[in-house]
Coordinates of N, CA and C in Angstrom, one line a residue:
M1 N -9.5 69.5 -92.9 CA -8.2 68.5 -93.8 C -9.4 67.7 -94.7
L2 N -8.4 67.1 -95.9 CA -9.3 66.4 -96.8 C -8.4 65.4 -96.7
I3 N -9.4 64.3 -97.1 CA -9.2 62.8 -96.9 C -8.4 62.4 -98.5
H4 N -7.6 62.0 -98.5 CA -6.5 61.7 -99.7 C -6.5 59.8 -99.6
A5 N -6.6 59.8 -101.0 CA -6.5 58.0 -101.1 C -5.3 57.9 -100.6
P6 N -4.3 58.2 -101.3 CA -3.2 57.5 -101.1 C -2.5 57.7 -99.5
E7 N -3.0 58.3 -98.7 CA -3.1 58.2 -97.4 C -4.2 57.9 -96.3
S8 N -5.2 57.1 -97.0 CA -6.1 56.4 -96.5 C -6.2 55.0 -96.4
V9 N -7.0 54.4 -95.3 CA -7.5 53.1 -95.1 C -8.9 53.2 -94.8
L10 N -9.8 52.1 -95.6 CA -11.1 51.9 -94.7 C -11.0 50.9 -93.9
L11 N -11.8 51.3 -92.9 CA -12.1 50.3 -91.7 C -13.6 49.8 -91.8
V12 N -13.7 48.6 -91.8 CA -15.2 48.1 -92.1 C -15.4 47.5 -90.4
V13 N -16.2 48.2 -89.4 CA -16.1 47.7 -88.1 C -17.5 46.6 -87.8
D14 N -17.0 45.6 -87.5 CA -18.1 44.4 -86.9 C -19.4 44.5 -87.5
V15 N -19.4 44.3 -89.1 CA -20.5 43.9 -89.9 C -20.9 42.5 -89.6
Q16 N -21.3 42.4 -88.8 CA -21.4 40.4 -88.7 C -22.7 40.0 -88.7
E17 N -22.8 38.6 -88.9 CA -24.1 38.1 -89.5 C -25.0 38.0 -88.5
R18 N -25.1 38.0 -87.2 CA -25.7 37.9 -86.1 C -26.2 39.5 -85.3
L19 N -25.4 40.2 -85.7 CA -25.4 41.5 -85.3 C -26.3 42.7 -86.3
V20 N -26.4 42.2 -87.4 CA -26.9 43.0 -88.7 C -28.2 43.0 -88.6
P21 N -28.9 42.0 -88.5 CA -30.3 41.9 -88.6 C -30.8 42.8 -87.8
A22 N -30.5 43.0 -86.5 CA -30.7 43.7 -85.2 C -30.9 45.8 -85.4
I23 N -29.9 45.7 -86.7 CA -29.4 47.2 -86.5 C -30.6 47.7 -87.4
H24 N -31.0 49.2 -86.9 CA -32.0 49.9 -87.5 C -31.6 50.2 -88.9
D25 N -32.5 50.0 -89.9 CA -32.3 50.2 -91.4 C -31.1 49.6 -91.7
H26 N -30.9 48.3 -91.8 CA -29.6 47.5 -91.8 C -29.1 47.3 -93.0
G27 N -30.6 47.2 -93.9 CA -30.2 47.0 -95.1 C -29.5 48.4 -96.1
N28 N -29.8 49.6 -95.6 CA -29.3 50.5 -96.0 C -27.8 51.1 -95.6
V29 N -27.5 50.7 -94.3 CA -26.2 50.6 -94.1 C -25.4 49.8 -94.4
V30 N -25.7 48.5 -94.6 CA -24.7 47.4 -95.2 C -24.5 47.8 -96.8
D31 N -25.4 48.1 -97.4 CA -25.4 48.6 -98.8 C -24.6 49.6 -98.8
G32 N -24.7 50.8 -98.1 CA -23.3 51.9 -97.9 C -22.0 52.0 -98.0
I33 N -22.1 50.7 -96.8 CA -20.9 50.0 -96.4 C -20.1 49.4 -97.9
E34 N -20.8 48.6 -98.3 CA -20.6 48.2 -99.7 C -20.4 48.7 -100.6
W35 N -20.9 49.9 -100.8 CA -20.6 51.2 -101.8 C -19.2 51.8 -101.7
L36 N -18.8 52.2 -100.3 CA -17.4 52.9 -99.8 C -16.8 51.5 -100.3
I37 N -16.5 50.5 -100.0 CA -15.9 49.5 -100.5 C -15.9 49.5 -102.0
G38 N -16.4 49.8 -102.5 CA -16.5 49.6 -104.1 C -15.6 50.7 -104.5
V39 N -15.7 51.9 -104.1 CA -15.3 53.2 -104.3 C -13.6 53.1 -103.8
A40 N -13.7 52.7 -102.8 CA -12.0 52.4 -102.2 C -11.3 51.9 -103.3
G41 N -12.1 50.4 -103.7 CA -11.1 49.5 -104.6 C -11.0 50.2 -105.8
A42 N -11.6 51.3 -106.1 CA -11.5 51.8 -107.7 C -10.6 52.9 -107.5
V43 N -10.3 53.5 -106.2 CA -9.1 54.7 -106.1 C -7.9 54.2 -105.4
G44 N -8.0 52.7 -105.2 CA -6.7 52.4 -104.6 C -6.4 51.8 -103.0
V45 N -7.6 52.2 -102.2 CA -7.5 52.7 -100.8 C -7.7 51.3 -100.4
P46 N -6.7 50.9 -99.6 CA -6.7 49.3 -99.0 C -8.2 49.5 -98.1
V47 N -8.7 48.2 -97.9 CA -9.9 48.2 -97.1 C -9.7 47.1 -96.4
L48 N -9.9 47.2 -95.1 CA -9.9 46.4 -93.8 C -11.2 46.0 -93.1
A49 N -11.1 45.2 -92.1 CA -12.3 44.7 -91.3 C -12.3 44.1 -90.0
T50 N -12.9 44.4 -89.0 CA -12.7 43.7 -87.8 C -13.8 42.9 -87.5
E51 N -13.9 42.0 -86.7 CA -14.9 41.5 -86.2 C -15.0 41.2 -85.1
Q52 N -16.2 41.3 -84.0 CA -16.2 41.2 -82.9 C -16.5 40.0 -82.3
Y53 N -15.7 39.1 -81.7 CA -16.2 37.9 -81.3 C -16.9 36.9 -82.0
P54 N -16.1 36.7 -83.2 CA -17.0 36.0 -84.2 C -17.6 34.9 -83.9
R55 N -17.0 33.9 -83.1 CA -17.5 32.8 -82.5 C -18.8 33.0 -82.0
G56 N -19.2 34.3 -81.5 CA -20.6 34.3 -80.6 C -21.4 35.2 -81.8
L57 N -20.6 35.9 -82.7 CA -21.5 37.0 -83.7 C -21.6 36.6 -85.0
G58 N -21.0 35.5 -85.2 CA -20.5 35.3 -86.4 C -19.7 36.0 -87.3
R59 N -19.4 35.6 -88.4 CA -18.4 36.4 -89.5 C -19.3 37.7 -90.2
T60 N -18.3 38.3 -91.1 CA -18.5 39.4 -91.8 C -19.8 39.0 -92.8
V61 N -21.2 39.6 -92.9 CA -21.9 39.2 -93.7 C -21.7 39.1 -95.0
P62 N -21.9 37.9 -95.7 CA -21.2 37.7 -97.3 C -21.6 38.4 -97.9
Q63 N -22.6 39.7 -97.9 CA -22.5 40.5 -99.0 C -21.0 41.3 -98.9
L64 N -20.5 41.5 -97.7 CA -19.3 42.3 -97.7 C -18.1 41.5 -97.4
G65 N -18.4 40.4 -96.8 CA -17.2 39.5 -96.6 C -16.2 38.8 -97.7
R66 N -17.1 39.2 -99.0 CA -16.8 38.5 -100.0 C -15.4 39.0 -100.5
Y67 N -15.3 40.3 -100.1 CA -14.1 41.2 -100.4 C -13.1 41.6 -100.0
F68 N -13.2 40.5 -98.7 CA -11.8 40.5 -97.8 C -11.2 39.2 -97.7
S69 N -9.8 39.2 -97.8 CA -9.3 38.4 -97.8 C -8.9 37.9 -96.2
P70 N -8.7 36.4 -96.0 CA -8.3 36.8 -94.2 C -7.3 37.3 -93.6
E71 N -6.3 37.9 -94.4 CA -4.8 38.6 -94.1 C -5.9 40.2 -93.8
A72 N -7.0 40.6 -94.5 CA -7.4 42.1 -94.3 C -8.4 42.0 -93.0
V73 N -8.5 41.2 -92.2 CA -9.6 40.7 -91.2 C -9.0 40.6 -90.0
A74 N -9.3 41.1 -88.6 CA -8.8 41.2 -87.5 C -9.9 40.9 -86.6
E75 N -9.7 39.4 -85.6 CA -10.9 39.6 -84.6 C -10.3 40.3 -83.5
K76 N -11.5 40.7 -82.8 CA -11.4 41.1 -81.4 C -12.2 40.9 -80.3
T77 N -11.9 41.3 -79.2 CA -12.9 41.0 -78.1 C -13.1 42.6 -77.3
A78 N -11.9 43.7 -77.5 CA -12.2 44.6 -77.3 C -13.3 45.3 -78.4
F79 N -13.9 46.4 -77.5 CA -14.7 46.7 -78.2 C -14.0 48.0 -79.1
S80 N -12.9 48.7 -78.9 CA -12.2 49.5 -79.7 C -11.1 48.7 -80.2
A81 N -11.0 48.7 -81.6 CA -9.8 48.0 -82.3 C -8.7 48.7 -82.2
A82 N -8.9 49.7 -81.9 CA -7.6 50.6 -81.2 C -6.9 49.7 -80.0
E83 N -7.6 48.9 -78.9 CA -7.2 48.5 -78.1 C -6.8 47.0 -78.2
E84 N -7.1 46.5 -79.6 CA -6.6 45.0 -79.8 C -5.5 45.3 -80.5
P85 N -4.4 44.5 -79.9 CA -3.1 44.3 -81.0 C -3.3 43.8 -82.0
A86 N -4.1 42.7 -82.4 CA -4.2 42.3 -84.0 C -4.9 43.2 -84.8
C87 N -5.6 43.9 -84.2 CA -6.5 45.1 -84.9 C -5.5 46.5 -85.3
R88 N -4.6 46.6 -84.0 CA -3.7 48.1 -84.4 C -2.8 47.8 -85.2
D89 N -2.1 46.2 -85.4 CA -1.4 45.9 -86.4 C -1.7 46.1 -87.8
L90 N -3.1 45.5 -87.9 CA -3.7 45.4 -89.1 C -3.7 47.0 -89.8
V91 N -4.1 48.0 -89.3 CA -4.3 49.5 -89.3 C -3.0 49.9 -89.5
S92 N -1.8 49.7 -88.8 CA -0.7 50.2 -89.0 C 0.3 49.7 -89.9
G93 N -0.2 48.3 -90.2 CA 0.3 47.7 -91.4 C 0.3 48.5 -92.6
A94 N -1.1 48.9 -92.7 CA -1.3 49.7 -94.1 C -0.5 50.8 -94.4
G95 N 0.2 51.2 -93.1 CA 0.9 52.3 -93.8 C 0.5 53.7 -94.3
R96 N -0.5 53.9 -93.7 CA -1.4 55.3 -94.2 C -2.1 55.8 -92.8
K97 N -1.9 57.1 -93.0 CA -2.2 58.0 -91.6 C -3.7 58.6 -91.6
Q98 N -4.4 58.1 -92.5 CA -5.7 58.7 -92.5 C -6.9 57.1 -92.3
V99 N -7.7 57.2 -91.6 CA -8.6 55.9 -91.2 C -10.0 56.3 -91.8
V100 N -10.8 56.3 -92.6 CA -12.0 56.3 -92.8 C -13.1 55.0 -92.1
I101 N -13.8 55.4 -91.3 CA -14.5 54.0 -90.6 C -15.9 54.1 -90.9
C102 N -16.4 52.8 -91.0 CA -17.9 52.9 -91.4 C -18.2 51.4 -90.3
G103 N -19.3 51.2 -90.0 CA -19.9 50.0 -89.7 C -20.8 50.0 -88.3
I104 N -20.6 48.9 -87.5 CA -21.5 48.9 -86.6 C -20.9 48.4 -85.3
E105 N -21.8 48.7 -84.2 CA -22.2 49.7 -83.8 C -21.9 51.0 -83.7
A106 N -22.6 51.9 -84.0 CA -22.0 53.3 -83.8 C -21.7 53.8 -82.5
H107 N -22.5 53.4 -81.7 CA -22.2 54.0 -80.2 C -21.4 52.9 -79.2
V108 N -21.1 51.9 -80.0 CA -20.1 51.0 -79.0 C -18.7 51.1 -80.0
C109 N -18.7 50.3 -80.5 CA -17.4 49.6 -81.4 C -16.9 50.8 -82.4
V110 N -17.7 51.2 -83.2 CA -17.7 52.8 -84.1 C -16.6 53.4 -83.4
L111 N -17.7 54.2 -82.6 CA -17.0 55.5 -81.8 C -16.0 54.8 -80.7
Q112 N -15.7 53.8 -80.2 CA -14.3 53.6 -79.2 C -13.3 53.4 -80.1
T113 N -13.4 52.8 -81.4 CA -12.1 52.9 -82.3 C -12.1 54.0 -82.6
A114 N -12.8 54.7 -83.6 CA -12.8 56.3 -83.6 C -11.9 57.2 -82.9
L115 N -12.4 57.1 -81.5 CA -11.8 57.6 -80.7 C -10.3 57.3 -80.1
G116 N -10.1 55.9 -80.0 CA -8.8 55.4 -80.0 C -7.8 55.7 -80.7
L117 N -8.4 55.4 -82.2 CA -7.2 55.8 -83.3 C -6.9 57.4 -83.4
H118 N -8.0 57.9 -83.0 CA -7.8 59.6 -83.3 C -6.6 59.8 -81.7
E119 N -6.8 59.2 -80.9 CA -5.8 59.3 -79.8 C -4.3 58.7 -80.1
A120 N -4.6 57.6 -80.8 CA -3.1 57.1 -81.4 C -2.5 58.2 -82.5
G121 N -3.1 58.9 -82.8 CA -2.6 60.1 -83.6 C -3.1 60.0 -85.6
Y122 N -3.9 59.0 -85.6 CA -4.4 59.1 -87.0 C -5.4 60.0 -86.9
E123 N -5.6 60.3 -88.3 CA -6.6 61.2 -88.7 C -7.7 60.5 -89.0
V124 N -9.0 60.6 -88.5 CA -9.7 59.7 -88.5 C -11.1 60.4 -89.0
F125 N -11.6 59.9 -89.6 CA -13.1 60.2 -90.3 C -14.2 59.1 -90.3
V126 N -15.5 59.2 -90.0 CA -16.4 58.6 -89.8 C -17.7 58.8 -90.5
A127 N -17.7 57.8 -91.4 CA -19.1 57.6 -92.7 C -19.9 57.4 -91.7
G128 N -21.1 58.6 -91.8 CA -22.2 58.7 -91.0 C -23.2 57.7 -91.6
D129 N -23.4 58.1 -92.9 CA -24.3 57.3 -93.7 C -23.6 56.0 -93.6
A130 N -22.9 55.2 -92.9 CA -22.4 54.0 -93.5 C -22.0 53.4 -92.1
A131 N -22.9 53.8 -91.1 CA -22.8 53.5 -89.8 C -24.0 53.3 -89.1
G132 N -24.4 52.4 -88.2 CA -25.3 52.0 -87.5 C -25.5 51.4 -86.2
S133 N -26.7 51.5 -85.4 CA -27.2 51.1 -84.2 C -28.7 50.3 -84.1
R134 N -28.3 49.8 -82.9 CA -29.7 49.2 -83.0 C -31.2 50.2 -83.0
N135 N -30.6 51.3 -82.2 CA -31.8 52.3 -82.0 C -31.0 53.4 -82.8
P136 N -31.8 54.1 -83.4 CA -31.0 55.3 -84.3 C -30.6 56.3 -83.2
W137 N -31.6 56.5 -82.1 CA -30.9 57.5 -81.2 C -29.5 57.4 -80.7
D138 N -29.3 56.0 -80.4 CA -27.7 55.8 -79.9 C -27.0 56.2 -81.4
R139 N -27.1 56.0 -82.3 CA -26.5 56.2 -83.6 C -26.0 57.9 -83.5
D140 N -27.4 58.7 -83.5 CA -27.1 59.8 -83.5 C -26.4 60.6 -82.6
L141 N -26.2 60.2 -81.3 CA -25.6 60.4 -80.2 C -24.2 60.3 -80.4
A142 N -23.8 59.0 -81.0 CA -22.6 58.8 -81.3 C -21.9 59.6 -81.8
L143 N -22.6 60.0 -83.1 CA -22.2 60.6 -84.2 C -21.3 62.3 -83.7
D144 N -22.6 62.7 -82.5 CA -22.6 64.0 -81.9 C -21.2 63.8 -81.3
R145 N -21.2 62.8 -80.5 CA -20.2 62.6 -79.2 C -18.5 62.6 -80.2
I146 N -18.6 61.6 -81.3 CA -17.4 61.5 -82.1 C -16.9 63.2 -82.8
R147 N -17.9 63.6 -83.0 CA -17.7 65.0 -83.8 C -16.9 65.7 -82.6
A148 N -17.7 65.9 -81.6 CA -17.5 66.8 -80.5 C -16.0 66.4 -79.7
L149 N -15.6 65.3 -80.2 CA -14.2 64.9 -79.5 C -13.0 64.9 -80.4
G150 N -13.1 65.9 -81.9 CA -12.1 66.1 -82.9 C -12.3 65.2 -83.8
V151 N -13.2 63.9 -84.0 CA -13.1 63.2 -85.3 C -14.1 63.5 -86.2
Q152 N -14.0 63.9 -87.4 CA -14.7 64.5 -88.6 C -15.7 63.3 -88.8
V153 N -17.0 63.8 -88.7 CA -17.9 62.8 -89.4 C -18.5 63.3 -90.5
V154 N -18.2 62.4 -91.7 CA -18.3 62.8 -93.1 C -19.5 61.5 -93.8
S155 N -19.8 62.1 -95.1 CA -20.6 61.4 -95.7 C -19.9 60.3 -96.7
R156 N -20.4 59.3 -97.5 CA -20.1 58.1 -98.2 C -19.7 59.5 -99.2
E157 N -20.1 60.3 -99.9 CA -20.0 61.0 -101.0 C -18.7 62.1 -100.6
M158 N -18.8 62.4 -99.6 CA -17.6 63.3 -99.1 C -16.3 62.4 -99.2
V159 N -16.5 61.4 -99.0 CA -15.2 60.5 -98.8 C -15.2 60.4 -100.2
A160 N -15.8 60.0 -101.3 CA -15.5 59.5 -102.6 C -15.0 60.7 -103.1
F161 N -15.9 61.8 -103.4 CA -15.1 62.8 -104.1 C -14.0 63.5 -103.7
E162 N -13.5 63.2 -102.1 CA -12.2 63.7 -101.6 C -10.9 62.8 -102.0
W163 N -11.6 61.0 -102.2 CA -10.4 60.5 -102.8 C -10.4 61.0 -104.4
L164 N -11.3 61.4 -104.8 CA -11.1 61.4 -106.3 C -10.0 62.6 -106.7
Q165 N -10.6 63.6 -105.9 CA -10.0 65.1 -106.1 C -10.0 65.6 -107.5
R166 N -10.6 65.1 -108.5 CA -11.0 65.6 -109.6 C -11.6 64.9 -110.8
A167 N -12.3 65.7 -111.5 CA -13.0 64.9 -112.8 C -12.3 65.0 -113.6
G168 N -13.0 64.3 -114.7 CA -11.9 64.1 -116.1 C -10.9 63.2 -116.0
T169 N -10.8 62.2 -114.9 CA -9.9 61.3 -115.0 C -10.6 59.7 -115.3
D170 N -9.5 59.2 -115.9 CA -10.6 57.6 -116.4 C -11.0 57.0 -114.8
V171 N -10.6 57.1 -113.5 CA -10.8 56.5 -112.4 C -12.0 57.3 -111.8
F172 N -12.2 58.9 -112.4 CA -13.3 59.4 -111.8 C -14.7 58.9 -112.7
R173 N -14.2 58.5 -114.2 CA -15.2 58.2 -115.0 C -15.8 56.6 -114.4
E174 N -14.9 56.0 -113.8 CA -15.1 54.6 -113.7 C -16.1 54.6 -112.4
V175 N -15.7 55.3 -111.2 CA -16.7 55.6 -110.3 C -18.0 56.6 -110.2
S176 N -18.0 57.3 -111.4 CA -19.0 58.0 -111.9 C -20.0 57.1 -112.3
R177 N -19.4 56.2 -112.9 CA -20.3 55.3 -113.8 C -21.0 54.3 -113.0
N178 N -20.1 53.9 -111.9 CA -20.5 52.7 -111.3 C -21.1 53.1 -110.0
F179 N -20.8 54.4 -109.2 CA -21.3 54.4 -108.0 C -22.0 55.8 -107.8
L180 N -21.9 56.5 -108.5 CA -22.5 58.0 -108.6 C -23.6 58.3 -109.4
R181 N -24.7 57.2 -109.5 CA -25.7 57.7 -110.2 C -27.0 58.1 -109.3

């Protein structure tokens, strides 16, 4: 199945101030997430975020946090956003059946959220090149497991081109000019 912009929401999982510095290749992970946020904005896909115990781990890193209104962020203590009522309400409130997930840590909150939303009936896609863990081995195992259990692992560009659907439009030109260089 393809990812369709009118049916999608982008969920940014736990990219927080005290956790990001410990993530392997964190600069590229955060930049990749910001790229996805930008493309989502261009094609009209709502962008939501979760924060795992922000009192201890801090808020979403400023590089990304500037994109979110307070209503677009849900706090959680469960590793799976699908198990946290505020997060479930945030996702269901978007009224979309597809959820594209990115964030950290791939082998904990991203994995559990992806599987939980998949079990809840959403079509779930994890942007593998916009997900990270402290240990790259954990990230790789998480993506393998996610895939084996029925969730699609995709790249950022796959998401962008599926959201765009065609060339020759004003939106394609905007995304191409600003993101596909």
